[in-house]
Tab-separated table of C-alpha atoms in Angstrom:
chain	number	residue	atom	x	y	z
A	606	MET	CA	-31.402	-4.779	-19.699
A	607	ALA	CA	-29.169	-7.846	-19.823
A	608	HIS	CA	-26.088	-5.820	-20.526
A	609	GLU	CA	-26.438	-3.272	-17.715
A	610	ILE	CA	-24.477	-3.722	-14.580
A	611	ALA	CA	-25.687	-2.317	-11.251
A	612	ILE	CA	-23.153	-0.744	-8.970
A	613	GLU	CA	-23.038	-2.414	-5.505
A	614	SER	CA	-21.398	-1.315	-2.322
A	615	LEU	CA	-18.101	-3.105	-1.676
A	616	THR	CA	-18.223	-5.285	1.381
A	617	ARG	CA	-15.971	-8.127	2.519
A	618	GLU	CA	-18.819	-10.591	2.288
A	619	ALA	CA	-19.896	-9.622	-1.169
A	620	PHE	CA	-16.339	-9.639	-2.462
A	621	ALA	CA	-15.236	-12.974	-0.798
A	622	SER	CA	-15.412	-14.951	-4.066
A	623	PHE	CA	-13.157	-12.532	-5.768
A	624	GLY	CA	-10.596	-11.324	-3.189
A	625	ASP	CA	-10.106	-9.395	-0.077
A	626	VAL	CA	-11.270	-6.028	1.036
A	627	LEU	CA	-8.542	-4.219	3.014
A	628	GLU	CA	-10.230	-2.203	5.786
A	629	ILE	CA	-10.359	-1.942	9.485
A	630	GLY	CA	-13.071	-3.571	11.507
A	631	THR	CA	-12.772	-7.062	10.263
A	632	VAL	CA	-10.026	-8.402	12.573
A	633	GLU	CA	-9.172	-7.434	16.138
A	634	PRO	CA	-6.387	-4.964	16.275
A	635	VAL	CA	-3.240	-5.163	18.421
A	636	MET	CA	-2.326	-1.904	20.127
A	637	ILE	CA	1.270	-0.931	19.484
A	638	ASN	CA	3.553	2.085	19.985
A	639	ARG	CA	2.374	2.588	23.548
A	640	GLY	CA	-1.306	2.939	22.493
A	641	MET	CA	-0.694	5.389	19.672
A	642	CYS	CA	-1.457	2.837	16.851
A	643	ALA	CA	-3.825	0.067	16.243
A	644	ARG	CA	-2.417	-2.702	13.974
A	645	TYR	CA	-4.979	-4.761	11.955
A	646	SER	CA	-2.732	-7.612	10.679
A	647	ASP	CA	-2.498	-9.611	7.577
A	648	LEU	CA	-5.685	-8.595	5.702
A	649	ALA	CA	-4.972	-10.079	2.207
A	650	HIS	CA	-4.167	-13.523	0.793
A	651	LEU	CA	-0.984	-12.785	-1.209
A	652	ASP	CA	-0.333	-15.675	-3.604
A	653	PHE	CA	2.234	-15.957	-6.430
A	654	ASP	CA	4.118	-18.619	-8.340
A	655	ALA	CA	7.417	-19.989	-7.071
A	656	GLU	CA	9.438	-18.418	-9.847
A	657	SER	CA	8.366	-14.880	-8.903
A	658	ARG	CA	8.274	-12.531	-6.008
A	659	LEU	CA	6.117	-9.608	-4.758
A	660	GLY	CA	6.913	-5.919	-5.507
A	661	ILE	CA	5.326	-2.635	-4.741
A	662	SER	CA	4.596	-0.337	-7.744
A	663	ILE	CA	2.695	2.878	-8.217
A	664	PHE	CA	-0.157	3.229	-10.757
A	665	ASP	CA	-0.800	6.783	-11.713
A	666	ALA	CA	-4.231	6.607	-13.486
A	667	LYS	CA	-6.693	8.800	-15.278
A	668	ALA	CA	-10.414	8.647	-14.527
A	669	TYR	CA	-13.306	7.083	-16.425
A	670	GLU	CA	-16.718	8.557	-16.938
A	671	LEU	CA	-20.030	7.020	-16.336
A	672	PRO	CA	-21.817	5.418	-18.145
A	673	LEU	CA	-18.868	3.092	-18.636
A	674	GLN	CA	-18.599	0.736	-21.613
A	675	LEU	CA	-17.093	-2.402	-20.177
A	676	GLU	CA	-15.461	-4.110	-23.111
A	677	MET	CA	-12.839	-6.359	-21.486
A	678	LEU	CA	-11.826	-8.209	-18.333
A	679	GLU	CA	-8.348	-9.551	-17.509
A	680	ARG	CA	-6.880	-11.971	-15.081
A	681	HIS	CA	-3.373	-12.782	-13.869
A	682	PRO	CA	-2.843	-16.545	-13.608
A	683	ASP	CA	0.458	-16.313	-11.796
A	684	GLY	CA	-0.324	-14.071	-8.884
A	685	SER	CA	-2.703	-11.978	-6.731
A	686	GLN	CA	-2.819	-8.149	-7.197
A	687	THR	CA	-3.553	-5.647	-4.570
A	688	PHE	CA	-4.756	-2.006	-5.057
A	689	LEU	CA	-4.190	0.470	-2.235
A	690	PRO	CA	-5.583	3.984	-2.650
A	691	THR	CA	-3.546	7.069	-1.652
A	692	THR	CA	-6.669	9.157	-1.202
A	693	GLN	CA	-10.035	8.598	0.336
A	694	GLU	CA	-11.738	8.887	-3.072
A	695	PRO	CA	-14.025	5.880	-3.871
A	696	PHE	CA	-13.273	3.900	-7.025
A	697	LEU	CA	-14.982	1.101	-9.041
A	698	VAL	CA	-14.059	-2.552	-8.722
A	699	ILE	CA	-15.306	-4.812	-11.540
A	700	VAL	CA	-14.909	-8.563	-11.215
A	701	ALA	CA	-16.474	-11.741	-12.597
A	702	LEU	CA	-16.572	-15.356	-11.568
A	703	ASP	CA	-14.957	-17.785	-14.123
A	704	LYS	CA	-17.296	-19.976	-16.139
A	705	GLU	CA	-15.349	-22.585	-18.085
A	706	GLY	CA	-12.409	-20.329	-18.842
A	707	THR	CA	-14.287	-17.086	-19.659
A	708	PRO	CA	-15.830	-14.505	-17.312
A	709	ASP	CA	-19.408	-14.866	-16.266
A	710	LYS	CA	-21.681	-11.716	-15.983
A	711	PRO	CA	-19.417	-9.089	-14.256
A	712	ARG	CA	-20.327	-7.327	-10.971
A	713	ALA	CA	-19.324	-3.684	-10.261
A	714	PHE	CA	-18.546	-2.460	-6.662
A	715	LEU	CA	-18.005	0.998	-5.407
A	716	THR	CA	-15.442	1.303	-2.625
A	717	ALA	CA	-16.108	3.101	0.642
A	718	PRO	CA	-13.447	5.785	1.358
A	719	GLY	CA	-10.136	4.174	2.179
A	720	GLN	CA	-10.941	0.553	1.192
A	721	GLY	CA	-8.270	-1.315	-0.689
A	722	VAL	CA	-8.738	-4.549	-2.695
A	723	ASN	CA	-6.772	-7.638	-3.343
A	724	TYR	CA	-7.730	-9.716	-6.413
A	725	HIS	CA	-7.099	-13.356	-5.748
A	726	ARG	CA	-4.839	-15.074	-8.221
A	727	GLY	CA	-6.658	-15.772	-11.472
A	728	THR	CA	-9.692	-13.637	-10.700
A	729	TRP	CA	-11.303	-11.899	-13.688
A	730	HIS	CA	-11.293	-8.120	-13.088
A	731	GLY	CA	-11.554	-4.828	-14.963
A	732	VAL	CA	-8.662	-2.434	-15.246
A	733	LEU	CA	-8.206	0.168	-12.493
A	734	THR	CA	-11.367	2.101	-12.869
A	735	LEU	CA	-11.245	5.456	-11.117
A	736	LEU	CA	-13.869	8.112	-10.991
A	737	ALA	CA	-11.260	10.814	-10.204
A	738	PRO	CA	-7.635	10.642	-11.281
A	739	SER	CA	-5.347	9.273	-8.551
A	740	ARG	CA	-2.342	7.188	-7.613
A	741	PHE	CA	-2.436	3.714	-6.168
A	742	PHE	CA	0.171	1.601	-4.493
A	743	VAL	CA	-0.029	-1.908	-6.138
A	744	ILE	CA	1.403	-5.070	-4.697
A	745	ASP	CA	1.753	-7.759	-7.232
A	746	ARG	CA	3.993	-10.382	-8.853
A	747	ILE	CA	7.266	-9.301	-10.286
A	748	GLY	CA	8.712	-12.051	-12.653
A	749	GLN	CA	9.017	-13.386	-16.078
A	750	GLY	CA	6.151	-14.209	-18.473
A	751	ALA	CA	3.065	-12.240	-19.521
A	752	ASN	CA	0.964	-13.240	-16.543
A	753	LEU	CA	-2.053	-11.788	-18.401
A	754	GLU	CA	-5.209	-13.168	-20.037
A	755	GLU	CA	-7.800	-10.797	-21.523
A	756	TYR	CA	-11.361	-11.583	-22.505
A	757	TRP	CA	-13.150	-9.164	-24.827
A	758	PHE	CA	-17.003	-9.165	-24.715
A	759	THR	CA	-18.883	-9.439	-28.004
A	760	THR	CA	-21.355	-6.950	-26.695
A	761	PRO	CA	-19.946	-4.535	-24.063
A	762	TYR	CA	-21.610	-4.172	-20.699
A	763	VAL	CA	-22.749	-0.782	-19.536
A	764	VAL	CA	-22.084	0.377	-16.004
A	765	LYS	CA	-24.437	3.261	-15.342
A	766	GLN	CA	-24.577	5.902	-12.606
A	767	SER	CA	-28.426	5.575	-12.603
A	768	THR	CA	-28.039	1.916	-11.582
A	769	LEU	CA	-26.245	2.784	-8.425
A	770	GLN	CA	-27.771	0.664	-5.674
A	771	ASP	CA	-28.058	0.894	-1.849
B	1340	MET	CA	22.354	21.667	20.710
B	1341	ALA	CA	23.681	18.131	20.448
B	1342	HIS	CA	20.355	16.549	21.128
B	1343	GLU	CA	18.224	18.489	18.683
B	1344	ILE	CA	17.343	16.987	15.390
B	1345	ALA	CA	16.708	19.141	12.275
B	1346	ILE	CA	13.853	17.935	10.072
B	1347	GLU	CA	14.990	17.375	6.444
B	1348	SER	CA	13.022	16.846	3.244
B	1349	LEU	CA	12.655	13.266	2.332
B	1350	THR	CA	14.377	12.378	-0.938
B	1351	ARG	CA	15.353	9.074	-2.456
B	1352	GLU	CA	18.984	10.114	-2.355
B	1353	ALA	CA	19.064	11.221	1.243
B	1354	PHE	CA	17.205	8.077	2.276
B	1355	ALA	CA	19.216	5.551	0.400
B	1356	SER	CA	21.204	4.351	3.361
B	1357	PHE	CA	17.969	3.534	5.231
B	1358	GLY	CA	15.559	2.308	2.708
B	1359	ASP	CA	13.336	3.216	-0.335
B	1360	VAL	CA	11.187	6.150	-1.050
B	1361	LEU	CA	8.048	5.114	-2.947
B	1362	GLU	CA	7.212	7.920	-5.360
B	1363	ILE	CA	6.787	8.461	-9.045
B	1364	GLY	CA	9.576	10.066	-11.162
B	1365	THR	CA	12.416	7.776	-10.255
B	1366	VAL	CA	11.839	5.110	-12.795
B	1367	GLU	CA	10.476	5.201	-16.362
B	1368	PRO	CA	6.780	4.180	-16.356
B	1369	VAL	CA	5.149	1.657	-18.656
B	1370	MET	CA	1.871	2.846	-20.071
B	1371	ILE	CA	-0.917	0.322	-19.548
B	1372	ASN	CA	-4.729	0.109	-19.769
B	1373	ARG	CA	-4.702	1.661	-23.239
B	1374	GLY	CA	-2.965	4.880	-22.067
B	1375	MET	CA	-5.080	5.417	-19.009
B	1376	CYS	CA	-2.463	4.342	-16.469
B	1377	ALA	CA	1.198	4.807	-15.926
B	1378	ARG	CA	2.933	1.849	-14.078
B	1379	TYR	CA	6.069	2.688	-12.064
B	1380	SER	CA	7.234	-0.813	-11.201
B	1381	ASP	CA	9.005	-2.431	-8.365
B	1382	LEU	CA	10.004	0.549	-6.215
B	1383	ALA	CA	10.975	-1.193	-2.983
B	1384	HIS	CA	13.528	-3.824	-1.894
B	1385	LEU	CA	11.284	-6.244	0.062
B	1386	ASP	CA	13.375	-8.585	2.053
B	1387	PHE	CA	12.460	-11.178	4.694
B	1388	ASP	CA	13.747	-14.419	6.238
B	1389	ALA	CA	12.910	-17.755	4.667
B	1390	GLU	CA	10.624	-18.836	7.466
B	1391	SER	CA	8.248	-15.947	7.025
B	1392	ARG	CA	6.126	-14.302	4.277
B	1393	LEU	CA	4.873	-10.802	3.505
B	1394	GLY	CA	1.508	-9.567	4.577
B	1395	ILE	CA	-0.555	-6.342	4.218
B	1396	SER	CA	-1.814	-4.738	7.370
B	1397	ILE	CA	-3.499	-1.465	8.266
B	1398	PHE	CA	-2.007	0.797	10.915
B	1399	ASP	CA	-4.606	3.316	12.424
B	1400	ALA	CA	-2.583	5.784	14.186
B	1401	LYS	CA	-2.790	8.922	16.399
B	1402	ALA	CA	-0.757	12.088	15.736
B	1403	TYR	CA	2.281	13.341	17.659
B	1404	GLU	CA	2.932	16.985	18.510
B	1405	LEU	CA	6.142	18.930	17.987
B	1406	PRO	CA	8.462	19.363	19.729
B	1407	LEU	CA	8.744	15.604	19.842
B	1408	GLN	CA	10.692	13.809	22.523
B	1409	LEU	CA	12.411	10.935	20.665
B	1410	GLU	CA	13.157	8.320	23.385
B	1411	MET	CA	13.489	5.118	21.326
B	1412	LEU	CA	14.255	3.622	18.013
B	1413	GLU	CA	13.513	0.150	16.975
B	1414	ARG	CA	14.551	-2.310	14.210
B	1415	HIS	CA	13.222	-5.458	12.693
B	1416	PRO	CA	16.068	-7.909	12.183
B	1417	ASP	CA	13.957	-10.355	10.100
B	1418	GLY	CA	12.307	-8.156	7.472
B	1419	SER	CA	11.771	-4.866	5.688
B	1420	GLN	CA	8.745	-2.752	6.503
B	1421	THR	CA	6.794	-0.542	4.130
B	1422	PHE	CA	4.516	2.311	5.061
B	1423	LEU	CA	2.057	3.533	2.497
B	1424	PRO	CA	-0.118	6.528	3.300
B	1425	THR	CA	-3.801	6.636	2.509
B	1426	THR	CA	-3.859	10.408	2.425
B	1427	GLN	CA	-1.662	13.141	1.020
B	1428	GLU	CA	-0.735	14.276	4.483
B	1429	PRO	CA	3.116	14.518	5.171
B	1430	PHE	CA	4.532	12.522	8.091
B	1431	LEU	CA	7.807	12.234	9.898
B	1432	VAL	CA	10.303	9.457	9.095
B	1433	ILE	CA	12.978	9.037	11.756
B	1434	VAL	CA	15.899	6.754	11.161
B	1435	ALA	CA	19.491	6.134	12.176
B	1436	LEU	CA	22.581	4.205	10.914
B	1437	ASP	CA	23.774	1.390	13.022
B	1438	LYS	CA	27.022	1.890	15.033
B	1439	GLU	CA	28.241	-1.346	16.627
B	1440	GLY	CA	24.748	-2.614	17.356
B	1441	THR	CA	23.140	0.663	18.509
B	1442	PRO	CA	21.707	3.618	16.635
B	1443	ASP	CA	24.008	6.481	15.692
B	1444	LYS	CA	22.531	10.046	15.846
B	1445	PRO	CA	19.017	9.915	14.248
B	1446	ARG	CA	17.923	11.808	11.250
B	1447	ALA	CA	14.314	13.057	10.780
B	1448	PHE	CA	12.685	13.452	7.394
B	1449	LEU	CA	9.359	15.080	6.471
B	1450	THR	CA	7.646	13.290	3.533
B	1451	ALA	CA	6.263	15.186	0.475
B	1452	PRO	CA	2.551	14.524	-0.044
B	1453	GLY	CA	1.984	10.917	-1.198
B	1454	GLN	CA	5.465	9.587	-0.529
B	1455	GLY	CA	5.689	6.102	0.951
B	1456	VAL	CA	8.742	4.585	2.643
B	1457	ASN	CA	10.282	1.159	2.892
B	1458	TYR	CA	12.710	0.584	5.824
B	1459	HIS	CA	15.375	-1.958	4.810
B	1460	ARG	CA	15.616	-4.986	6.915
B	1461	GLY	CA	17.413	-4.115	10.206
B	1462	THR	CA	17.256	-0.331	9.752
B	1463	TRP	CA	16.917	1.585	13.015
B	1464	HIS	CA	13.633	3.732	12.849
B	1465	GLY	CA	11.167	5.561	14.958
B	1466	VAL	CA	7.572	4.383	15.290
B	1467	LEU	CA	5.100	5.663	12.893
B	1468	THR	CA	5.291	9.388	13.523
B	1469	LEU	CA	2.161	11.223	12.201
B	1470	LEU	CA	1.449	14.930	12.482
B	1471	ALA	CA	-2.257	14.281	11.745
B	1472	PRO	CA	-4.216	11.095	12.641
B	1473	SER	CA	-4.363	8.692	9.627
B	1474	ARG	CA	-4.351	5.158	8.412
B	1475	PHE	CA	-1.517	3.420	6.611
B	1476	PHE	CA	-1.140	0.234	4.645
B	1477	VAL	CA	1.858	-1.595	5.970
B	1478	ILE	CA	3.701	-4.342	4.066
B	1479	ASP	CA	5.853	-6.357	6.426
B	1480	ARG	CA	6.908	-9.756	7.591
B	1481	ILE	CA	4.280	-12.144	8.922
B	1482	GLY	CA	5.922	-14.981	10.955
B	1483	GLN	CA	6.972	-16.317	14.239
B	1484	GLY	CA	9.309	-14.578	16.655
B	1485	ALA	CA	9.507	-11.066	18.045
B	1486	ASN	CA	11.415	-9.584	15.058
B	1487	LEU	CA	11.966	-6.498	17.237
B	1488	GLU	CA	14.925	-4.786	18.891
B	1489	GLU	CA	14.365	-1.521	20.768
B	1490	TYR	CA	16.978	0.979	21.776
B	1491	TRP	CA	16.167	3.581	24.473
B	1492	PHE	CA	18.336	6.689	24.549
B	1493	THR	CA	19.796	7.810	27.870
B	1494	THR	CA	18.987	11.375	26.912
B	1495	PRO	CA	16.073	11.837	24.516
B	1496	TYR	CA	16.498	13.718	21.275
B	1497	VAL	CA	14.275	16.628	20.512
B	1498	VAL	CA	12.714	16.981	17.115
B	1499	LYS	CA	11.569	20.655	16.919
B	1500	GLN	CA	9.325	22.425	14.475
B	1501	SER	CA	11.655	25.464	14.606
B	1502	THR	CA	14.508	23.284	13.232
B	1503	LEU	CA	12.456	22.588	10.104
B	1504	GLN	CA	14.898	23.004	7.163
B	1505	ASP	CA	14.228	24.199	3.550
């Protein structure tokens, strides 16, 4: 089944080639506010071209159903893009390595509750792929230019619930 | 009751002197992802000194109980600070205008589910004041220097549940 994609659990290690996983437990926290709050600092590599800046937006998105026909991946050449969930609902994170300017075979990750993700600048990724409708805070580049490349697969991949691993 | 603070509902208008409320409904969205997602762009004024950069951190915080003794406000002279909830649980946002270098009488706001807040650079504010334990994504300045001023009130203010308005 060359065009099926197995869903993997999202971990910092597995995702390192694509971006950052925003979660606690990977850096030592600093206790602040007289012991009432643990601060886990600086968890994402934010990266954008000199002509732009970072902004915070809200994405209000519908849900997709599995099996999912994956027809397209996109990438943003001019900046990283961070997705921060506003609920504890897991969502799908679909990415691919670049192979001479087009995406290699995609990988699909299912987040654990509360994990956020930051796609490194230029990383091929699917659109925000929710399994339940939700809102996300998004930190990305605000500036001129399209900052978007799309790649449409000749034959769509299929992300299937039955291929859920772990 | 000069030292009691009434809790107000958080709205963009009421909060404008202190910072930004991150919520949908205040700007026109752009539809993306073939109609699956509404993007509400660039909702916060992010501001930091030239020697620093922005980072994303996680605050894992305990809850406070009402009535709350408000003893201290703080401010960050070198950058804005954004708090993005990871649940739909409301939280308290305590702020004050500056009056010749010290905070004027504080105001306390209760968020609606899902609202985030961005304190403008230099705005007096209370520490993250949750009514239920939770994690927040925080976008703030990463750089050298303390970037912190604290002001301790001679007589603490009291934020009371019984003073909850509307």
